[in-house]
Amino acid sequence: MGFYSRVILPWFLDRALDREALNRIRQNVLSEANGEVLEIGFGTGVNLPYYPSGVKKITAVDPNPGMSLRAHKRIKASPLPIDLRISTAETLPIPDNSFDTVVSTLTLCSIPDPDRAMGEVYRVLKPGGRFLFFEHGLSPDRKVQAWQDRLTPVSKILGGGCHLNRDIRSLVAAQPFVIQNLANFYLEDAPKMAGYMSQGIAQKPL
C-alpha cells in the first residue's frame, strides 16, 4: 500500500465524507442499529457520532491502516466499545451468525469483490439480523450511466478503488435477504454521476 493510499486518501476522504448532507443520512440510517454491530469499511470513523444508545459494541473492519490511524481520535471520543480490525470485507475473521446489525456506508463502491463481501455480510448476520446500507452507485439515467462508465477508471485511481457504476440494488438482492426498505435518490450537493444513492434495510430471514 503506497503513500497516497495510506496518507493522502484517508486525509481527503475524512474531509470529503464528513459533511452535512451525508451526515443527515448517516443519522437516519444508523438510528436503526442495535445490539452487536459490525461496520465494514470503517474508514476514519465518521459514522461513530451517529450510533444510538441501543448499540452494545461495534466491531469495525477496514483494510487500510492509514484510515485506522485517522479514526483513533473519534474512537477515543466515543462512549461505545469498539474493536477495530485491519481486514477486508471479503474475508471477515468472524464466526457465522455473530451480529445483530451490519452497517455499510459509502463502502461497496471500493471493495474489490463486492459479491464476496455481501456473502460475508449475510454469513455473519444472525437470523433476523439486519444489514443497514447507504451507498452511491449506478444511476437509472442512461446519460448519467455513460458518464459513470467514462469516469470510473479515473475514480478507481483517485478514490481508492471507487467504482461510480456499481449496481447496489443488485449486489444486495444477490443474497437471500428480505429487503424491508429501499430508497433511491440523488444527493443534493453532489454531481449526478457520483451522487445516485441507495439507502435501505435488508434482513436475514429467521
mmCIF file with all atom_site columns, N, CA, C and O in Angstrom, residues 38-41 59-63 85-96 98-99 102 111 116-125:
data_model
loop_
_atom_site.group_PDB
_atom_site.id
_atom_site.type_symbol
_atom_site.label_atom_id
_atom_site.label_alt_id
_atom_site.label_comp_id
_atom_site.label_asym_id
_atom_site.label_entity_id
_atom_site.label_seq_id
_atom_site.pdbx_PDB_ins_code
_atom_site.Cartn_x
_atom_site.Cartn_y
_atom_site.Cartn_z
_atom_site.occupancy
_atom_site.B_iso_or_equiv
_atom_site.pdbx_formal_charge
_atom_site.auth_seq_id
_atom_site.auth_comp_id
_atom_site.auth_asym_id
_atom_site.auth_atom_id
_atom_site.pdbx_PDB_model_num
ATOM 1   N N  . LEU A 1 38  ? -21.462 -4.835  13.345 1.00 0.00 ? 38  LEU A N  1
ATOM 2   C CA . LEU A 1 38  ? -20.272 -4.871  12.507 1.00 0.00 ? 38  LEU A CA 1
ATOM 3   C C  . LEU A 1 38  ? -20.379 -3.743  11.493 1.00 0.00 ? 38  LEU A C  1
ATOM 4   O O  . LEU A 1 38  ? -21.403 -3.618  10.809 1.00 0.00 ? 38  LEU A O  1
ATOM 5   N N  . GLU A 1 39  ? -19.336 -2.927  11.396 1.00 0.00 ? 39  GLU A N  1
ATOM 6   C CA . GLU A 1 39  ? -19.284 -1.922  10.330 1.00 0.00 ? 39  GLU A CA 1
ATOM 7   C C  . GLU A 1 39  ? -18.140 -2.278  9.388  1.00 0.00 ? 39  GLU A C  1
ATOM 8   O O  . GLU A 1 39  ? -16.980 -2.344  9.799  1.00 0.00 ? 39  GLU A O  1
ATOM 9   N N  . ILE A 1 40  ? -18.474 -2.510  8.120  1.00 0.00 ? 40  ILE A N  1
ATOM 10  C CA . ILE A 1 40  ? -17.445 -2.782  7.115  1.00 0.00 ? 40  ILE A CA 1
ATOM 11  C C  . ILE A 1 40  ? -17.041 -1.461  6.460  1.00 0.00 ? 40  ILE A C  1
ATOM 12  O O  . ILE A 1 40  ? -17.852 -0.553  6.314  1.00 0.00 ? 40  ILE A O  1
ATOM 13  N N  . GLY A 1 41  ? -15.772 -1.346  6.082  1.00 0.00 ? 41  GLY A N  1
ATOM 14  C CA . GLY A 1 41  ? -15.294 -0.099  5.501  1.00 0.00 ? 41  GLY A CA 1
ATOM 15  C C  . GLY A 1 41  ? -15.394 1.043   6.495  1.00 0.00 ? 41  GLY A C  1
ATOM 16  O O  . GLY A 1 41  ? -15.905 2.120   6.186  1.00 0.00 ? 41  GLY A O  1
ATOM 17  N N  . THR A 1 59  ? -17.835 -3.789  16.129 1.00 0.00 ? 59  THR A N  1
ATOM 18  C CA . THR A 1 59  ? -16.643 -4.376  15.529 1.00 0.00 ? 59  THR A CA 1
ATOM 19  C C  . THR A 1 59  ? -16.464 -3.682  14.186 1.00 0.00 ? 59  THR A C  1
ATOM 20  O O  . THR A 1 59  ? -17.362 -3.706  13.345 1.00 0.00 ? 59  THR A O  1
ATOM 21  N N  . ALA A 1 60  ? -15.323 -3.032  14.004 1.00 0.00 ? 60  ALA A N  1
ATOM 22  C CA . ALA A 1 60  ? -15.086 -2.224  12.809 1.00 0.00 ? 60  ALA A CA 1
ATOM 23  C C  . ALA A 1 60  ? -13.949 -2.823  12.002 1.00 0.00 ? 60  ALA A C  1
ATOM 24  O O  . ALA A 1 60  ? -12.895 -3.152  12.555 1.00 0.00 ? 60  ALA A O  1
ATOM 25  N N  . VAL A 1 61  ? -14.155 -2.981  10.695 1.00 0.00 ? 61  VAL A N  1
ATOM 26  C CA . VAL A 1 61  ? -13.106 -3.527  9.839  1.00 0.00 ? 61  VAL A CA 1
ATOM 27  C C  . VAL A 1 61  ? -12.810 -2.571  8.689  1.00 0.00 ? 61  VAL A C  1
ATOM 28  O O  . VAL A 1 61  ? -13.713 -1.946  8.121  1.00 0.00 ? 61  VAL A O  1
ATOM 29  N N  . ASP A 1 62  ? -11.525 -2.444  8.377  1.00 0.00 ? 62  ASP A N  1
ATOM 30  C CA . ASP A 1 62  ? -11.082 -1.657  7.234  1.00 0.00 ? 62  ASP A CA 1
ATOM 31  C C  . ASP A 1 62  ? -9.714  -2.190  6.830  1.00 0.00 ? 62  ASP A C  1
ATOM 32  O O  . ASP A 1 62  ? -8.890  -2.490  7.697  1.00 0.00 ? 62  ASP A O  1
ATOM 33  N N  . PRO A 1 63  ? -9.440  -2.305  5.524  1.00 0.00 ? 63  PRO A N  1
ATOM 34  C CA . PRO A 1 63  ? -8.160  -2.872  5.102  1.00 0.00 ? 63  PRO A CA 1
ATOM 35  C C  . PRO A 1 63  ? -7.006  -1.871  5.082  1.00 0.00 ? 63  PRO A C  1
ATOM 36  O O  . PRO A 1 63  ? -5.849  -2.265  4.923  1.00 0.00 ? 63  PRO A O  1
ATOM 37  N N  . ARG A 1 85  ? -10.373 -3.659  13.550 1.00 0.00 ? 85  ARG A N  1
ATOM 38  C CA . ARG A 1 85  ? -9.525  -4.685  12.948 1.00 0.00 ? 85  ARG A CA 1
ATOM 39  C C  . ARG A 1 85  ? -9.142  -4.289  11.529 1.00 0.00 ? 85  ARG A C  1
ATOM 40  O O  . ARG A 1 85  ? -9.966  -3.757  10.788 1.00 0.00 ? 85  ARG A O  1
ATOM 41  N N  . ILE A 1 86  ? -7.884  -4.563  11.171 1.00 0.00 ? 86  ILE A N  1
ATOM 42  C CA . ILE A 1 86  ? -7.438  -4.375  9.790  1.00 0.00 ? 86  ILE A CA 1
ATOM 43  C C  . ILE A 1 86  ? -7.795  -5.644  9.028  1.00 0.00 ? 86  ILE A C  1
ATOM 44  O O  . ILE A 1 86  ? -7.193  -6.695  9.228  1.00 0.00 ? 86  ILE A O  1
ATOM 45  N N  . SER A 1 87  ? -8.807  -5.543  8.183  1.00 0.00 ? 87  SER A N  1
ATOM 46  C CA . SER A 1 87  ? -9.304  -6.730  7.474  1.00 0.00 ? 87  SER A CA 1
ATOM 47  C C  . SER A 1 87  ? -10.107 -6.289  6.264  1.00 0.00 ? 87  SER A C  1
ATOM 48  O O  . SER A 1 87  ? -10.666 -5.186  6.245  1.00 0.00 ? 87  SER A O  1
ATOM 49  N N  . THR A 1 88  ? -10.176 -7.157  5.275  1.00 0.00 ? 88  THR A N  1
ATOM 50  C CA . THR A 1 88  ? -11.037 -6.898  4.132  1.00 0.00 ? 88  THR A CA 1
ATOM 51  C C  . THR A 1 88  ? -12.444 -7.419  4.426  1.00 0.00 ? 88  THR A C  1
ATOM 52  O O  . THR A 1 88  ? -12.626 -8.340  5.221  1.00 0.00 ? 88  THR A O  1
ATOM 53  N N  . ALA A 1 89  ? -13.419 -6.830  3.753  1.00 0.00 ? 89  ALA A N  1
ATOM 54  C CA . ALA A 1 89  ? -14.803 -7.287  3.917  1.00 0.00 ? 89  ALA A CA 1
ATOM 55  C C  . ALA A 1 89  ? -15.041 -8.623  3.236  1.00 0.00 ? 89  ALA A C  1
ATOM 56  O O  . ALA A 1 89  ? -16.007 -9.318  3.555  1.00 0.00 ? 89  ALA A O  1
ATOM 57  N N  . GLU A 1 90  ? -14.164 -9.011  2.323  1.00 0.00 ? 90  GLU A N  1
ATOM 58  C CA . GLU A 1 90  ? -14.333 -10.277 1.614  1.00 0.00 ? 90  GLU A CA 1
ATOM 59  C C  . GLU A 1 90  ? -13.897 -11.485 2.432  1.00 0.00 ? 90  GLU A C  1
ATOM 60  O O  . GLU A 1 90  ? -14.275 -12.614 2.121  1.00 0.00 ? 90  GLU A O  1
ATOM 61  N N  . THR A 1 91  ? -13.087 -11.257 3.463  1.00 0.00 ? 91  THR A N  1
ATOM 62  C CA . THR A 1 91  ? -12.563 -12.365 4.280  1.00 0.00 ? 91  THR A CA 1
ATOM 63  C C  . THR A 1 91  ? -12.660 -11.994 5.755  1.00 0.00 ? 91  THR A C  1
ATOM 64  O O  . THR A 1 91  ? -11.640 -11.783 6.417  1.00 0.00 ? 91  THR A O  1
ATOM 65  N N  . LEU A 1 92  ? -13.854 -11.905 6.263  1.00 0.00 ? 92  LEU A N  1
ATOM 66  C CA . LEU A 1 92  ? -14.054 -11.483 7.648  1.00 0.00 ? 92  LEU A CA 1
ATOM 67  C C  . LEU A 1 92  ? -13.633 -12.603 8.611  1.00 0.00 ? 92  LEU A C  1
ATOM 68  O O  . LEU A 1 92  ? -14.143 -13.718 8.524  1.00 0.00 ? 92  LEU A O  1
ATOM 69  N N  . PRO A 1 93  ? -12.733 -12.296 9.551  1.00 0.00 ? 93  PRO A N  1
ATOM 70  C CA . PRO A 1 93  ? -12.286 -13.305 10.516 1.00 0.00 ? 93  PRO A CA 1
ATOM 71  C C  . PRO A 1 93  ? -13.264 -13.416 11.685 1.00 0.00 ? 93  PRO A C  1
ATOM 72  O O  . PRO A 1 93  ? -12.914 -13.216 12.847 1.00 0.00 ? 93  PRO A O  1
ATOM 73  N N  . ILE A 1 94  ? -14.499 -13.753 11.355 1.00 0.00 ? 94  ILE A N  1
ATOM 74  C CA . ILE A 1 94  ? -15.604 -13.691 12.307 1.00 0.00 ? 94  ILE A CA 1
ATOM 75  C C  . ILE A 1 94  ? -16.488 -14.928 12.121 1.00 0.00 ? 94  ILE A C  1
ATOM 76  O O  . ILE A 1 94  ? -16.783 -15.306 10.979 1.00 0.00 ? 94  ILE A O  1
ATOM 77  N N  . PRO A 1 95  ? -16.955 -15.560 13.201 1.00 0.00 ? 95  PRO A N  1
ATOM 78  C CA . PRO A 1 95  ? -17.829 -16.732 13.068 1.00 0.00 ? 95  PRO A CA 1
ATOM 79  C C  . PRO A 1 95  ? -19.183 -16.383 12.453 1.00 0.00 ? 95  PRO A C  1
ATOM 80  O O  . PRO A 1 95  ? -19.622 -15.230 12.464 1.00 0.00 ? 95  PRO A O  1
ATOM 81  N N  . ASP A 1 96  ? -19.846 -17.400 11.949 1.00 0.00 ? 96  ASP A N  1
ATOM 82  C CA . ASP A 1 96  ? -21.200 -17.243 11.422 1.00 0.00 ? 96  ASP A CA 1
ATOM 83  C C  . ASP A 1 96  ? -22.146 -16.730 12.509 1.00 0.00 ? 96  ASP A C  1
ATOM 84  O O  . ASP A 1 96  ? -21.948 -16.978 13.705 1.00 0.00 ? 96  ASP A O  1
ATOM 85  N N  . SER A 1 98  ? -22.981 -13.863 13.984 1.00 0.00 ? 98  SER A N  1
ATOM 86  C CA . SER A 1 98  ? -22.376 -13.162 15.116 1.00 0.00 ? 98  SER A CA 1
ATOM 87  C C  . SER A 1 98  ? -23.020 -11.813 15.441 1.00 0.00 ? 98  SER A C  1
ATOM 88  O O  . SER A 1 98  ? -22.904 -11.346 16.571 1.00 0.00 ? 98  SER A O  1
ATOM 89  N N  . PHE A 1 99  ? -23.678 -11.168 14.476 1.00 0.00 ? 99  PHE A N  1
ATOM 90  C CA . PHE A 1 99  ? -24.076 -9.777  14.668 1.00 0.00 ? 99  PHE A CA 1
ATOM 91  C C  . PHE A 1 99  ? -25.582 -9.552  14.490 1.00 0.00 ? 99  PHE A C  1
ATOM 92  O O  . PHE A 1 99  ? -26.223 -10.184 13.658 1.00 0.00 ? 99  PHE A O  1
ATOM 93  N N  . VAL A 1 102 ? -25.327 -5.251  10.613 1.00 0.00 ? 102 VAL A N  1
ATOM 94  C CA . VAL A 1 102 ? -24.133 -4.932  9.831  1.00 0.00 ? 102 VAL A CA 1
ATOM 95  C C  . VAL A 1 102 ? -24.391 -3.615  9.112  1.00 0.00 ? 102 VAL A C  1
ATOM 96  O O  . VAL A 1 102 ? -25.475 -3.399  8.564  1.00 0.00 ? 102 VAL A O  1
ATOM 97  N N  . ILE A 1 111 ? -14.859 -1.865  -2.696 1.00 0.00 ? 111 ILE A N  1
ATOM 98  C CA . ILE A 1 111 ? -14.445 -3.226  -2.352 1.00 0.00 ? 111 ILE A CA 1
ATOM 99  C C  . ILE A 1 111 ? -14.114 -3.987  -3.644 1.00 0.00 ? 111 ILE A C  1
ATOM 100 O O  . ILE A 1 111 ? -14.938 -4.019  -4.566 1.00 0.00 ? 111 ILE A O  1
ATOM 101 N N  . ARG A 1 116 ? -18.531 -11.142 -3.061 1.00 0.00 ? 116 ARG A N  1
ATOM 102 C CA . ARG A 1 116 ? -17.993 -11.958 -1.979 1.00 0.00 ? 116 ARG A CA 1
ATOM 103 C C  . ARG A 1 116 ? -18.185 -11.261 -0.631 1.00 0.00 ? 116 ARG A C  1
ATOM 104 O O  . ARG A 1 116 ? -18.518 -11.905 0.368  1.00 0.00 ? 116 ARG A O  1
ATOM 105 N N  . ALA A 1 117 ? -18.004 -9.942  -0.622 1.00 0.00 ? 117 ALA A N  1
ATOM 106 C CA . ALA A 1 117 ? -18.208 -9.191  0.615  1.00 0.00 ? 117 ALA A CA 1
ATOM 107 C C  . ALA A 1 117 ? -19.649 -9.289  1.096  1.00 0.00 ? 117 ALA A C  1
ATOM 108 O O  . ALA A 1 117 ? -19.914 -9.454  2.291  1.00 0.00 ? 117 ALA A O  1
ATOM 109 N N  . MET A 1 118 ? -20.606 -9.210  0.175  1.00 0.00 ? 118 MET A N  1
ATOM 110 C CA . MET A 1 118 ? -22.003 -9.317  0.562  1.00 0.00 ? 118 MET A CA 1
ATOM 111 C C  . MET A 1 118 ? -22.331 -10.717 1.072  1.00 0.00 ? 118 MET A C  1
ATOM 112 O O  . MET A 1 118 ? -23.160 -10.883 1.970  1.00 0.00 ? 118 MET A O  1
ATOM 113 N N  . GLY A 1 119 ? -21.665 -11.724 0.514  1.00 0.00 ? 119 GLY A N  1
ATOM 114 C CA . GLY A 1 119 ? -21.835 -13.069 1.048  1.00 0.00 ? 119 GLY A CA 1
ATOM 115 C C  . GLY A 1 119 ? -21.346 -13.167 2.481  1.00 0.00 ? 119 GLY A C  1
ATOM 116 O O  . GLY A 1 119 ? -21.965 -13.845 3.321  1.00 0.00 ? 119 GLY A O  1
ATOM 117 N N  . GLU A 1 120 ? -20.254 -12.467 2.787  1.00 0.00 ? 120 GLU A N  1
ATOM 118 C CA . GLU A 1 120 ? -19.728 -12.438 4.143  1.00 0.00 ? 120 GLU A CA 1
ATOM 119 C C  . GLU A 1 120 ? -20.665 -11.674 5.093  1.00 0.00 ? 120 GLU A C  1
ATOM 120 O O  . GLU A 1 120 ? -20.876 -12.087 6.242  1.00 0.00 ? 120 GLU A O  1
ATOM 121 N N  . VAL A 1 121 ? -21.221 -10.585 4.612  1.00 0.00 ? 121 VAL A N  1
ATOM 122 C CA . VAL A 1 121 ? -22.195 -9.836  5.419  1.00 0.00 ? 121 VAL A CA 1
ATOM 123 C C  . VAL A 1 121 ? -23.362 -10.742 5.799  1.00 0.00 ? 121 VAL A C  1
ATOM 124 O O  . VAL A 1 121 ? -23.779 -10.791 6.970  1.00 0.00 ? 121 VAL A O  1
ATOM 125 N N  . TYR A 1 122 ? -23.880 -11.462 4.824  1.00 0.00 ? 122 TYR A N  1
ATOM 126 C CA . TYR A 1 122 ? -25.008 -12.357 5.096  1.00 0.00 ? 122 TYR A CA 1
ATOM 127 C C  . TYR A 1 122 ? -24.605 -13.447 6.090  1.00 0.00 ? 122 TYR A C  1
ATOM 128 O O  . TYR A 1 122 ? -25.352 -13.769 7.016  1.00 0.00 ? 122 TYR A O  1
ATOM 129 N N  . ARG A 1 123 ? -23.415 -13.990 5.909  1.00 0.00 ? 123 ARG A N  1
ATOM 130 C CA . ARG A 1 123 ? -22.946 -15.092 6.757  1.00 0.00 ? 123 ARG A CA 1
ATOM 131 C C  . ARG A 1 123 ? -22.834 -14.682 8.222  1.00 0.00 ? 123 ARG A C  1
ATOM 132 O O  . ARG A 1 123 ? -23.236 -15.434 9.119  1.00 0.00 ? 123 ARG A O  1
ATOM 133 N N  . VAL A 1 124 ? -22.296 -13.490 8.499  1.00 0.00 ? 124 VAL A N  1
ATOM 134 C CA . VAL A 1 124 ? -22.017 -13.115 9.893  1.00 0.00 ? 124 VAL A CA 1
ATOM 135 C C  . VAL A 1 124 ? -23.234 -12.511 10.600 1.00 0.00 ? 124 VAL A C  1
ATOM 136 O O  . VAL A 1 124 ? -23.210 -12.332 11.819 1.00 0.00 ? 124 VAL A O  1
ATOM 137 N N  . LEU A 1 125 ? -24.284 -12.195 9.851  1.00 0.00 ? 125 LEU A N  1
ATOM 138 C CA . LEU A 1 125 ? -25.515 -11.729 10.494 1.00 0.00 ? 125 LEU A CA 1
ATOM 139 C C  . LEU A 1 125 ? -26.243 -12.885 11.179 1.00 0.00 ? 125 LEU A C  1
ATOM 140 O O  . LEU A 1 125 ? -26.305 -13.993 10.644 1.00 0.00 ? 125 LEU A O  1
#
